[in-house]
Short mmCIF file of C-alpha atoms in Angstrom, two decimals:
data_model
loop_
_atom_site.label_atom_id
_atom_site.label_comp_id
_atom_site.label_asym_id
_atom_site.label_seq_id
_atom_site.Cartn_x
_atom_site.Cartn_y
_atom_site.Cartn_z
CA MET Q 1 0.00 0.00 0.00
CA THR Q 2 1.09 3.59 -0.63
CA MET Q 3 1.88 5.85 2.32
CA HIS Q 4 -1.18 7.95 3.18
CA VAL Q 5 -1.14 11.42 1.63
CA ARG Q 6 -3.33 14.33 2.62
CA TRP Q 7 -3.58 15.81 -0.84
CA THR Q 8 -3.00 19.52 -1.40
CA ALA Q 9 -2.67 21.51 -4.63
CA HIS Q 10 1.10 21.17 -4.31
CA SER Q 11 1.14 17.39 -3.82
CA ALA Q 12 -1.39 16.91 -6.63
CA MET Q 13 0.90 18.85 -8.99
CA ALA Q 14 3.85 16.81 -7.76
CA LEU Q 15 2.00 13.64 -8.83
CA LYS Q 16 1.15 15.20 -12.20
CA SER Q 17 4.81 16.02 -12.72
CA ALA Q 18 5.96 12.57 -11.58
CA LEU Q 19 3.60 10.99 -14.12
CA ASN Q 20 5.01 13.25 -16.87
CA LEU Q 21 1.51 14.32 -17.88
CA ASN Q 22 0.16 17.68 -19.03
CA LEU Q 23 -2.94 19.12 -17.41
CA VAL Q 24 -5.62 17.58 -19.65
CA PRO Q 25 -4.12 14.05 -19.80
CA PHE Q 26 -3.61 14.18 -16.02
CA ALA Q 27 -7.25 15.09 -15.50
CA GLU Q 28 -8.30 12.22 -17.79
CA HIS Q 29 -6.00 9.87 -15.89
CA LEU Q 30 -7.76 10.76 -12.64
CA GLY Q 31 -11.23 10.82 -14.14
CA LEU Q 32 -11.74 14.49 -13.29
CA SER Q 33 -12.50 17.56 -15.42
CA PRO Q 34 -9.57 19.71 -16.62
CA SER Q 35 -11.16 22.76 -14.97
CA THR Q 36 -11.03 21.01 -11.58
CA VAL Q 37 -7.37 20.10 -11.97
CA ASN Q 38 -6.62 23.60 -13.29
CA HIS Q 39 -7.58 25.10 -9.92
CA TRP Q 40 -4.69 23.22 -8.36
CA SER Q 41 -2.12 24.49 -10.87
CA ALA Q 42 -2.16 28.18 -9.93
CA PRO Q 43 1.08 29.37 -8.29
CA GLY Q 44 0.78 29.01 -4.52
CA SER Q 45 -2.73 27.63 -4.80
CA SER Q 46 -4.35 26.89 -1.45
CA VAL Q 47 -7.16 24.88 -3.01
CA THR Q 48 -7.56 21.50 -1.33
CA PRO Q 49 -8.82 18.66 -3.53
CA GLY Q 50 -12.28 17.48 -2.47
CA ARG Q 51 -13.13 14.09 -0.99
CA GLU Q 52 -13.62 12.38 -4.36
CA ALA Q 53 -10.43 13.90 -5.74
CA GLN Q 54 -8.54 12.82 -2.57
CA GLU Q 55 -9.56 9.22 -3.21
CA LEU Q 56 -8.77 9.35 -6.93
CA LEU Q 57 -5.33 10.85 -6.31
CA THR Q 58 -4.58 8.17 -3.70
CA VAL Q 59 -5.62 5.42 -6.11
CA ALA Q 60 -3.50 6.94 -8.90
CA LEU Q 61 -0.42 7.05 -6.68
CA ASP Q 62 -1.11 3.54 -5.33
CA LYS Q 63 -1.26 2.13 -8.87
CA ALA Q 64 1.78 4.07 -10.12
CA SER Q 65 5.05 2.34 -10.89
CA GLY Q 66 7.91 2.37 -8.44
CA GLU Q 67 9.76 4.87 -10.64
CA VAL Q 68 6.82 7.28 -10.57
CA LYS Q 69 6.48 6.93 -6.79
CA ASN Q 70 10.18 7.66 -6.34
CA ARG Q 71 9.90 10.80 -8.44
CA PHE Q 72 6.81 11.88 -6.51
CA TRP Q 73 8.39 11.52 -3.07
CA ALA Q 74 11.61 13.15 -4.27
CA GLU Q 75 9.66 16.20 -5.42
CA MET Q 76 7.67 16.29 -2.19
CA ALA Q 77 10.89 16.17 -0.21
CA ALA Q 78 12.42 18.91 -2.32
CA GLY Q 79 9.31 21.04 -2.00
CA THR Q 80 8.97 21.52 -5.79
CA SER Q 81 6.62 20.31 -8.47
CA THR Q 82 8.21 21.66 -11.61
CA GLY Q 83 8.96 18.35 -13.26
CA THR Q 84 11.60 15.67 -13.30
CA PRO Q 85 15.11 16.89 -14.20
CA ALA Q 86 16.47 15.48 -17.40
CA PRO Q 87 19.37 13.04 -17.12
CA ASP Q 88 22.76 14.72 -16.93
CA ARG Q 89 24.00 15.61 -20.40
CA ASP Q 90 27.56 15.96 -21.59
CA PRO Q 91 28.40 19.63 -20.87
CA ARG Q 92 30.20 19.79 -24.23
CA ASP Q 93 26.89 19.13 -26.03
CA LEU Q 94 25.99 22.82 -26.28
CA GLY Q 95 22.96 22.29 -28.50
CA GLY Q 96 21.59 19.60 -26.22
CA GLN Q 97 22.14 21.72 -23.13
CA ILE Q 98 20.34 24.64 -24.75
CA ARG Q 99 17.38 22.45 -25.74
CA ASP Q 100 17.22 20.86 -22.28
CA GLY Q 101 17.32 24.29 -20.68
CA ALA Q 102 14.48 25.53 -22.88
CA ALA Q 103 12.42 22.40 -22.19
CA GLN Q 104 12.94 22.68 -18.44
CA SER Q 105 12.05 26.38 -18.46
CA MET Q 106 8.87 25.62 -20.39
CA THR Q 107 7.94 22.94 -17.86
CA MET Q 108 8.55 25.31 -14.98
CA ALA Q 109 6.61 28.11 -16.64
CA ASP Q 110 3.73 25.78 -17.48
CA GLU Q 111 3.43 24.68 -13.88
CA ALA Q 112 3.72 28.26 -12.61
CA SER Q 113 1.10 29.78 -14.92
CA GLN Q 114 -2.63 29.84 -14.39
CA LEU Q 115 -4.23 29.06 -17.71
CA ALA Q 116 -7.37 31.05 -17.00
CA THR Q 117 -5.43 34.34 -17.12
CA SER Q 118 -2.33 33.33 -19.03
CA ASP Q 119 -1.64 36.06 -21.57
CA GLU Q 120 1.94 34.79 -21.67
CA GLN Q 121 0.72 31.34 -22.68
CA LEU Q 122 -1.36 32.80 -25.51
CA ALA Q 123 1.55 34.96 -26.66
CA TYR Q 124 3.75 31.86 -26.79
CA LEU Q 125 1.11 30.00 -28.81
CA ARG Q 126 0.87 32.89 -31.28
CA ASP Q 127 4.65 32.84 -31.75
CA GLU Q 128 4.57 29.05 -32.12
CA LEU Q 129 1.84 29.15 -34.79
CA CYS Q 130 3.79 31.86 -36.63
CA ARG Q 131 6.84 29.59 -36.57
CA ILE Q 132 4.85 26.62 -37.88
CA ALA Q 133 3.19 28.68 -40.63
CA VAL Q 134 6.57 29.94 -41.85
CA ALA Q 135 8.29 26.56 -41.61
CA TYR Q 136 5.32 24.74 -43.15
CA VAL Q 137 6.46 24.86 -46.76
CA HIS Q 138 9.83 23.22 -46.14
CA THR Q 139 9.13 20.95 -43.18
CA PRO Q 140 8.19 17.24 -43.37
CA LEU Q 141 4.47 16.74 -42.83
CA SER Q 142 4.99 14.45 -39.83
CA ASP Q 143 6.92 17.20 -38.02
CA VAL Q 144 4.27 19.78 -38.90
CA VAL Q 145 1.48 17.63 -37.50
CA GLU Q 146 3.46 16.83 -34.34
CA ASP Q 147 4.01 20.55 -33.69
CA LEU Q 148 0.36 21.33 -34.42
CA ARG Q 149 -0.79 18.61 -32.02
CA ASP Q 150 1.38 20.03 -29.24
CA ALA Q 151 -0.12 23.49 -29.79
CA GLN Q 152 -3.60 21.98 -29.96
CA LYS Q 153 -3.23 20.26 -26.58
CA THR Q 154 -2.24 23.52 -24.93
CA LEU Q 155 -5.07 25.43 -26.58
CA ALA Q 156 -7.54 22.72 -25.59
CA ALA Q 157 -6.61 23.18 -21.95
CA ILE Q 158 -6.89 26.96 -22.24
CA THR Q 159 -10.29 26.92 -23.91
CA GLN Q 160 -11.71 24.76 -21.10
CA THR Q 161 -11.05 27.47 -18.54
CA ARG Q 162 -12.50 30.91 -17.94
CA HIS Q 163 -10.84 33.90 -19.60
CA ARG Q 164 -10.97 37.64 -19.52
CA PRO Q 165 -12.80 38.87 -22.69
CA ARG Q 166 -9.61 39.91 -24.49
CA SER Q 167 -7.87 36.63 -23.72
CA ALA Q 168 -10.95 34.65 -24.74
CA ARG Q 169 -11.02 36.24 -28.20
CA GLU Q 170 -7.28 35.72 -28.66
CA ALA Q 171 -7.63 32.04 -27.77
CA THR Q 172 -10.52 31.71 -30.23
CA VAL Q 173 -8.59 33.31 -33.10
CA LEU Q 174 -5.55 31.14 -32.39
CA SER Q 175 -7.80 28.07 -32.40
CA GLY Q 176 -9.14 29.07 -35.82
CA VAL Q 177 -5.64 29.59 -37.20
CA LEU Q 178 -4.61 26.21 -35.81
CA CYS Q 179 -7.57 24.62 -37.64
CA LEU Q 180 -6.53 26.30 -40.91
CA LEU Q 181 -3.02 24.88 -40.64
CA PHE Q 182 -4.43 21.47 -39.75
CA ALA Q 183 -6.82 21.63 -42.71
CA HIS Q 184 -3.96 22.08 -45.18
CA ALA Q 185 -1.89 19.38 -43.47
CA SER Q 186 -4.87 17.00 -43.66
CA GLN Q 187 -5.41 17.75 -47.34
CA ASN Q 188 -1.74 17.19 -48.13
CA ALA Q 189 -1.89 13.89 -46.28
CA GLY Q 190 -4.82 12.86 -48.48
CA ASP Q 191 -7.43 12.92 -45.68
CA GLN Q 192 -10.17 15.04 -47.21
CA LYS Q 193 -12.70 14.25 -44.49
CA SER Q 194 -10.43 15.51 -41.72
CA ALA Q 195 -9.59 18.59 -43.79
CA LEU Q 196 -13.28 19.45 -44.11
CA GLN Q 197 -13.82 18.92 -40.38
CA GLN Q 198 -10.95 21.30 -39.64
CA LEU Q 199 -12.44 23.93 -41.97
CA ARG Q 200 -15.84 23.58 -40.34
CA SER Q 201 -14.21 24.13 -36.95
CA ALA Q 202 -12.27 27.13 -38.30
CA THR Q 203 -15.54 28.64 -39.51
CA THR Q 204 -17.05 28.25 -36.04
CA PHE Q 205 -14.05 29.93 -34.41
CA ALA Q 206 -14.18 32.75 -37.00
CA ASN Q 207 -17.82 33.42 -36.19
CA VAL Q 208 -17.33 33.25 -32.42
CA ALA Q 209 -14.38 35.67 -32.65
CA ASP Q 210 -16.19 37.77 -35.29
CA SER Q 211 -12.98 37.74 -37.34
CA ASP Q 212 -13.42 38.73 -41.00
CA ALA Q 213 -9.82 37.78 -41.76
CA LEU Q 214 -10.36 34.28 -40.40
CA ARG Q 215 -13.65 33.97 -42.32
CA THR Q 216 -11.90 35.06 -45.53
CA TRP Q 217 -9.03 32.62 -45.21
CA THR Q 218 -11.31 29.75 -44.29
CA LEU Q 219 -13.44 30.38 -47.39
CA GLY Q 220 -10.30 30.53 -49.53
CA SER Q 221 -8.96 27.27 -48.11
CA ALA Q 222 -12.33 25.59 -48.64
CA ALA Q 223 -12.30 26.84 -52.25
CA LEU Q 224 -8.85 25.35 -52.82
CA MET Q 225 -10.02 21.97 -51.60
CA LEU Q 226 -13.06 22.13 -53.86
CA GLU Q 227 -10.81 23.01 -56.79
CA TRP Q 228 -8.52 20.06 -56.18
CA SER Q 229 -11.60 17.85 -55.69
CA ALA Q 230 -12.64 18.46 -59.31
CA ARG Q 231 -15.36 20.97 -58.35
CA PRO Q 232 -13.77 24.15 -59.69
CA GLY Q 233 -17.05 25.95 -60.36
CA GLU Q 234 -18.06 25.63 -56.71
CA ALA Q 235 -14.53 26.64 -55.71
CA ALA Q 236 -14.82 29.93 -57.59
CA ASP Q 237 -18.19 30.66 -55.94
CA ARG Q 238 -16.84 29.90 -52.48
CA ALA Q 239 -13.86 32.23 -52.96
CA ARG Q 240 -16.12 35.02 -54.26
CA ASN Q 241 -18.10 34.83 -51.02
CA GLY Q 242 -15.03 36.00 -49.15
CA LEU Q 243 -14.67 39.20 -51.19
CA GLN Q 244 -17.46 40.83 -49.16
CA TYR Q 245 -15.24 41.22 -46.10
CA ARG Q 246 -12.95 44.17 -45.37
CA VAL Q 247 -9.55 42.53 -45.02
CA SER Q 248 -5.98 43.12 -46.22
CA THR Q 249 -4.99 43.40 -49.86
CA GLN Q 250 -3.09 40.13 -49.59
CA SER Q 251 -6.21 38.33 -48.43
CA HIS Q 252 -8.23 39.76 -51.32
CA GLN Q 253 -5.46 38.89 -53.77
CA ARG Q 254 -5.57 35.30 -52.60
CA LEU Q 255 -9.34 35.09 -53.12
CA LEU Q 256 -9.24 36.69 -56.59
CA ALA Q 257 -6.37 34.42 -57.62
CA ILE Q 258 -8.35 31.37 -56.52
CA VAL Q 259 -11.43 32.64 -58.40
CA ALA Q 260 -9.33 33.18 -61.55
CA ARG Q 261 -7.71 29.75 -61.56
CA SER Q 262 -10.85 27.87 -60.49
CA ALA Q 263 -12.99 29.61 -63.13
CA ALA Q 264 -10.39 28.83 -65.79
CA ARG Q 265 -10.31 25.20 -64.67
CA ALA Q 266 -14.13 25.13 -64.90
CA GLY Q 267 -13.98 26.47 -68.46
CA ASP Q 268 -15.42 29.88 -67.57
CA ALA Q 269 -12.86 32.02 -69.43
CA PRO Q 270 -14.71 35.38 -69.03
CA ALA Q 271 -14.92 34.98 -65.26
CA ALA Q 272 -11.26 33.97 -65.09
CA ARG Q 273 -10.16 37.01 -67.09
CA ASP Q 274 -12.35 39.31 -64.99
CA ALA Q 275 -10.65 38.02 -61.85
CA LEU Q 276 -7.21 38.53 -63.42
CA ALA Q 277 -8.21 42.10 -64.26
CA GLY Q 278 -9.38 42.58 -60.67
CA LEU Q 279 -5.96 41.48 -59.44
CA ALA Q 280 -4.30 44.05 -61.68
CA ASP Q 281 -6.54 46.80 -60.25
CA LEU Q 282 -5.57 46.11 -56.63
CA ASN Q 283 -2.99 48.50 -55.20
CA GLN Q 284 0.17 46.41 -54.97
CA HIS Q 285 1.72 48.86 -52.49
CA ASP Q 286 -1.00 48.04 -49.98
CA ALA Q 287 -0.12 44.32 -50.12
CA THR Q 288 2.47 44.81 -47.37
CA HIS Q 289 -0.30 45.61 -44.86
CA GLY Q 290 -1.66 42.54 -43.12
CA ASP Q 291 -4.61 41.42 -41.06
CA GLU Q 292 -4.86 39.08 -38.09
CA VAL Q 293 -4.30 36.02 -40.30
CA VAL Q 294 -1.77 37.36 -42.80
CA GLY Q 295 0.28 38.49 -39.83
CA PHE Q 296 1.24 34.87 -39.12
CA GLY Q 297 3.23 34.75 -42.37
CA GLY Q 298 4.42 31.71 -44.29
CA LEU Q 299 1.52 29.54 -45.35
CA LEU Q 300 -0.89 32.21 -44.11
CA SER Q 301 0.36 34.95 -46.44
CA PHE Q 302 0.16 35.65 -50.15
CA PRO Q 303 3.51 37.04 -51.35
CA GLU Q 304 4.19 38.28 -54.87
CA ALA Q 305 5.79 35.00 -55.92
CA LYS Q 306 2.61 33.11 -55.11
CA LEU Q 307 0.45 35.69 -56.87
CA THR Q 308 2.54 35.34 -60.03
CA TYR Q 309 2.35 31.54 -59.77
CA TYR Q 310 -1.47 31.68 -59.68
CA GLN Q 311 -1.53 34.04 -62.66
CA GLY Q 312 0.68 31.67 -64.64
CA GLY Q 313 -1.48 28.68 -63.74
CA THR Q 314 -4.63 30.53 -64.79
CA LEU Q 315 -3.14 31.57 -68.14
CA THR Q 316 -2.02 27.98 -68.74
CA LEU Q 317 -5.58 26.75 -68.26
CA LEU Q 318 -6.87 29.53 -70.55
CA GLY Q 319 -4.49 28.37 -73.29
CA ASP Q 320 -2.56 31.67 -73.34
CA HIS Q 321 0.68 29.72 -73.51
CA ALA Q 322 3.17 32.49 -74.21
CA GLN Q 323 1.98 34.69 -71.31
CA ALA Q 324 1.61 31.62 -69.10
CA GLU Q 325 5.25 30.73 -69.63
CA ILE Q 326 6.37 34.28 -68.82
CA HIS Q 327 4.40 34.44 -65.56
CA SER Q 328 5.29 30.92 -64.42
CA ALA Q 329 9.00 31.47 -65.12
CA ARG Q 330 8.84 34.74 -63.20
CA ALA Q 331 7.22 32.94 -60.25
CA ILE Q 332 10.01 30.36 -60.22
CA GLU Q 333 12.63 33.10 -60.22
CA ARG Q 334 10.88 34.89 -57.34
CA TYR Q 335 10.70 31.72 -55.31
CA GLU Q 336 14.37 30.99 -55.93
CA THR Q 337 15.63 34.48 -55.10
CA GLY Q 338 13.05 35.62 -52.52
CA PRO Q 339 13.01 35.21 -48.74
CA ASP Q 340 13.21 31.64 -47.47
CA GLU Q 341 9.99 32.08 -45.50
CA ASP Q 342 8.10 32.82 -48.74
CA ARG Q 343 9.52 29.87 -50.67
CA SER Q 344 7.04 27.06 -51.26
CA TYR Q 345 8.83 24.15 -52.84
CA GLY Q 346 5.49 22.59 -53.72
CA ASP Q 347 4.18 25.65 -55.54
CA GLU Q 348 7.56 26.17 -57.20
CA ALA Q 349 7.37 22.64 -58.61
CA LEU Q 350 3.81 23.27 -59.82
CA ALA Q 351 4.98 26.47 -61.52
CA ARG Q 352 7.62 24.42 -63.38
CA LEU Q 353 4.88 22.10 -64.58
CA ASP Q 354 2.89 25.13 -65.77
CA VAL Q 355 5.97 26.11 -67.82
CA THR Q 356 6.07 22.54 -69.13
CA ARG Q 357 2.42 22.69 -70.25
CA ALA Q 358 2.89 26.15 -71.75
CA ARG Q 359 5.82 24.90 -73.85
CA LEU Q 360 3.90 21.83 -74.92
CA GLY Q 361 1.13 24.16 -76.04
CA GLN Q 362 3.69 25.88 -78.25
CA ASP Q 363 4.98 22.54 -79.62
CA ASP Q 364 8.31 23.01 -77.80
CA VAL Q 365 8.65 19.46 -76.49
CA THR Q 366 12.41 19.70 -75.93
CA GLY Q 367 11.89 22.82 -73.82
CA ALA Q 368 9.03 21.12 -71.98
CA LEU Q 369 11.24 18.17 -71.06
CA ALA Q 370 13.88 20.57 -69.72
CA ALA Q 371 11.28 22.44 -67.64
CA ALA Q 372 9.90 19.21 -66.16
CA GLU Q 373 13.32 17.72 -65.32
CA PRO Q 374 13.73 19.43 -61.87
CA VAL Q 375 10.30 18.12 -60.86
CA LEU Q 376 10.91 14.61 -62.12
CA THR Q 377 14.11 14.43 -60.08
CA LEU Q 378 12.68 16.22 -57.02
CA ASP Q 379 13.63 14.83 -53.62
CA THR Q 380 10.73 12.67 -52.42
CA ARG Q 381 10.66 14.70 -49.20
CA LEU Q 382 9.70 17.80 -51.20
CA ARG Q 383 6.85 16.22 -53.18
CA ILE Q 384 3.18 16.89 -52.53
CA ARG Q 385 0.07 15.15 -53.78
CA GLN Q 386 -0.94 18.07 -55.99
CA ILE Q 387 2.18 17.48 -58.10
CA ASP Q 388 0.85 14.04 -59.04
CA ASN Q 389 -2.37 15.62 -60.33
CA ALA Q 390 -0.48 18.23 -62.33
CA ILE Q 391 1.85 15.62 -63.85
CA SER Q 392 -1.17 13.62 -64.96
CA LEU Q 393 -2.38 16.67 -66.92
CA VAL Q 394 1.07 17.21 -68.44
CA ARG Q 395 1.19 13.54 -69.39
CA ALA Q 396 -2.13 13.85 -71.23
CA ASP Q 397 -0.73 16.76 -73.25
CA ALA Q 398 2.47 14.83 -74.00
CA LEU Q 399 0.52 11.74 -75.07
CA ALA Q 400 -1.41 13.84 -77.58
CA LEU Q 401 1.85 15.06 -79.11
CA ALA Q 402 3.38 11.57 -78.99
CA GLY Q 403 0.41 10.35 -81.04
CA ARG Q 404 1.53 12.79 -83.71
CA ARG Q 405 5.02 11.28 -83.50
CA HIS Q 406 6.42 14.53 -82.21
CA ARG Q 407 10.16 14.34 -81.44
CA ASP Q 408 10.93 13.84 -77.70
CA ALA Q 409 7.23 13.48 -76.83
CA GLY Q 410 7.59 9.74 -76.28
CA GLN Q 411 10.57 10.26 -73.97
CA LEU Q 412 8.67 12.87 -71.95
CA THR Q 413 5.64 10.58 -71.70
CA ASP Q 414 7.80 7.72 -70.44
CA ARG Q 415 9.42 9.94 -67.81
CA LEU Q 416 6.07 11.21 -66.59
CA THR Q 417 4.62 7.70 -66.47
CA GLY Q 418 7.60 6.53 -64.43
CA TYR Q 419 7.12 9.37 -61.96
CA LEU Q 420 3.45 8.56 -61.46
CA THR Q 421 4.18 4.85 -61.02
CA ALA Q 422 6.74 5.60 -58.32
CA ALA Q 423 4.44 8.19 -56.70
CA ARG Q 424 1.78 5.57 -56.05
CA GLN Q 425 4.29 3.69 -53.92
CA THR Q 426 5.79 6.67 -52.07
CA PRO Q 427 4.03 8.51 -49.22
CA ARG Q 428 4.13 12.27 -49.47
CA ALA Q 429 6.20 13.88 -46.74
CA LEU Q 430 6.04 17.62 -47.39
CA PRO Q 431 2.91 19.75 -47.24
CA SER Q 432 2.04 22.35 -49.85
CA ALA Q 433 1.97 26.03 -49.11
CA SER Q 434 -1.62 26.38 -50.23
CA GLY Q 435 -2.15 24.59 -53.50
#
């Protein structure tokens, strides 16, 4: 039997730390609500767990492993509940020491903060979501999802507690942004159902927070998924719905670009050209001003390189091959020479395939093969599912030319077929910036 403990807030937190559990999993482990456990986590809390909680805590300690019990009693003896120190690390391992120090500080800060009024916790989450949004385009999908899940667990605990009005809105906006990032990650992983569920949740958070920027970006992301789901007409309509909101120029550019490409894909050339004209009318100088979504950067921004990429893709679909090649080549150059945080390797690859299709449309098969080569030899870690769809379209164009016995068309068709065959056997590891 375990030594009898008269449970206090401090001893309860010592058990939580000994079990290496965050607040919500610890509450689940005990069979209590997170809000109940949260009352014990405030610095210097004098809250005494009730009779039921006393019994549940005693049972949890009684059933714990010997290692957990040793950690618990060591922390009780030391009078702390900030977590178990990491094993001693070689002092010459500077990077490891820095990471351990950061991890320990985070543990200490987490235990010391009261989630119900934790502006610092929300500020950290904002910085973390900014980091994920920027790193998204060049980070393996598994790492992206792991980081998003960590942020989600913290936000889940926060949203289950009471907040001051300003903190409550901030938590709601951050939750919506998290859902947007998750939606794109889900789409890139090929899980359309989860992507749609994330977008539905993002819409709810946008309405609760009354955030036009979040509404606009959610509509744009939904439109992109409709476009890639072979429903381009509906995609254009969905994106147009977002134009009613007063948001940043970048957010409006994104919507108009999606309308243009989706309308072109649906065969509505007049609507596509109207949207392209609308993009030209927007004041480019205002594009540097953001809103509460664009401010996160990375995936949640619409830099000039991406705008040019969309224009090139639209012109390709409209059959304006010469202008399509010019815009797509310009997009590639801007991705290659622009800031790292704006570089989407997925969209850059798709722009190269737009150049390939534009050259095929001008009967330049040799040039098309050269344009496609960087994509065909792309590191598997940098490939996204949308590239497979685009290569299928290029392959159809090449097959048509091969049927006319066009020089090099057969070689290009073989290379594209080989890529698609290998793609069916290779999981995609890198998410797209936005499609």
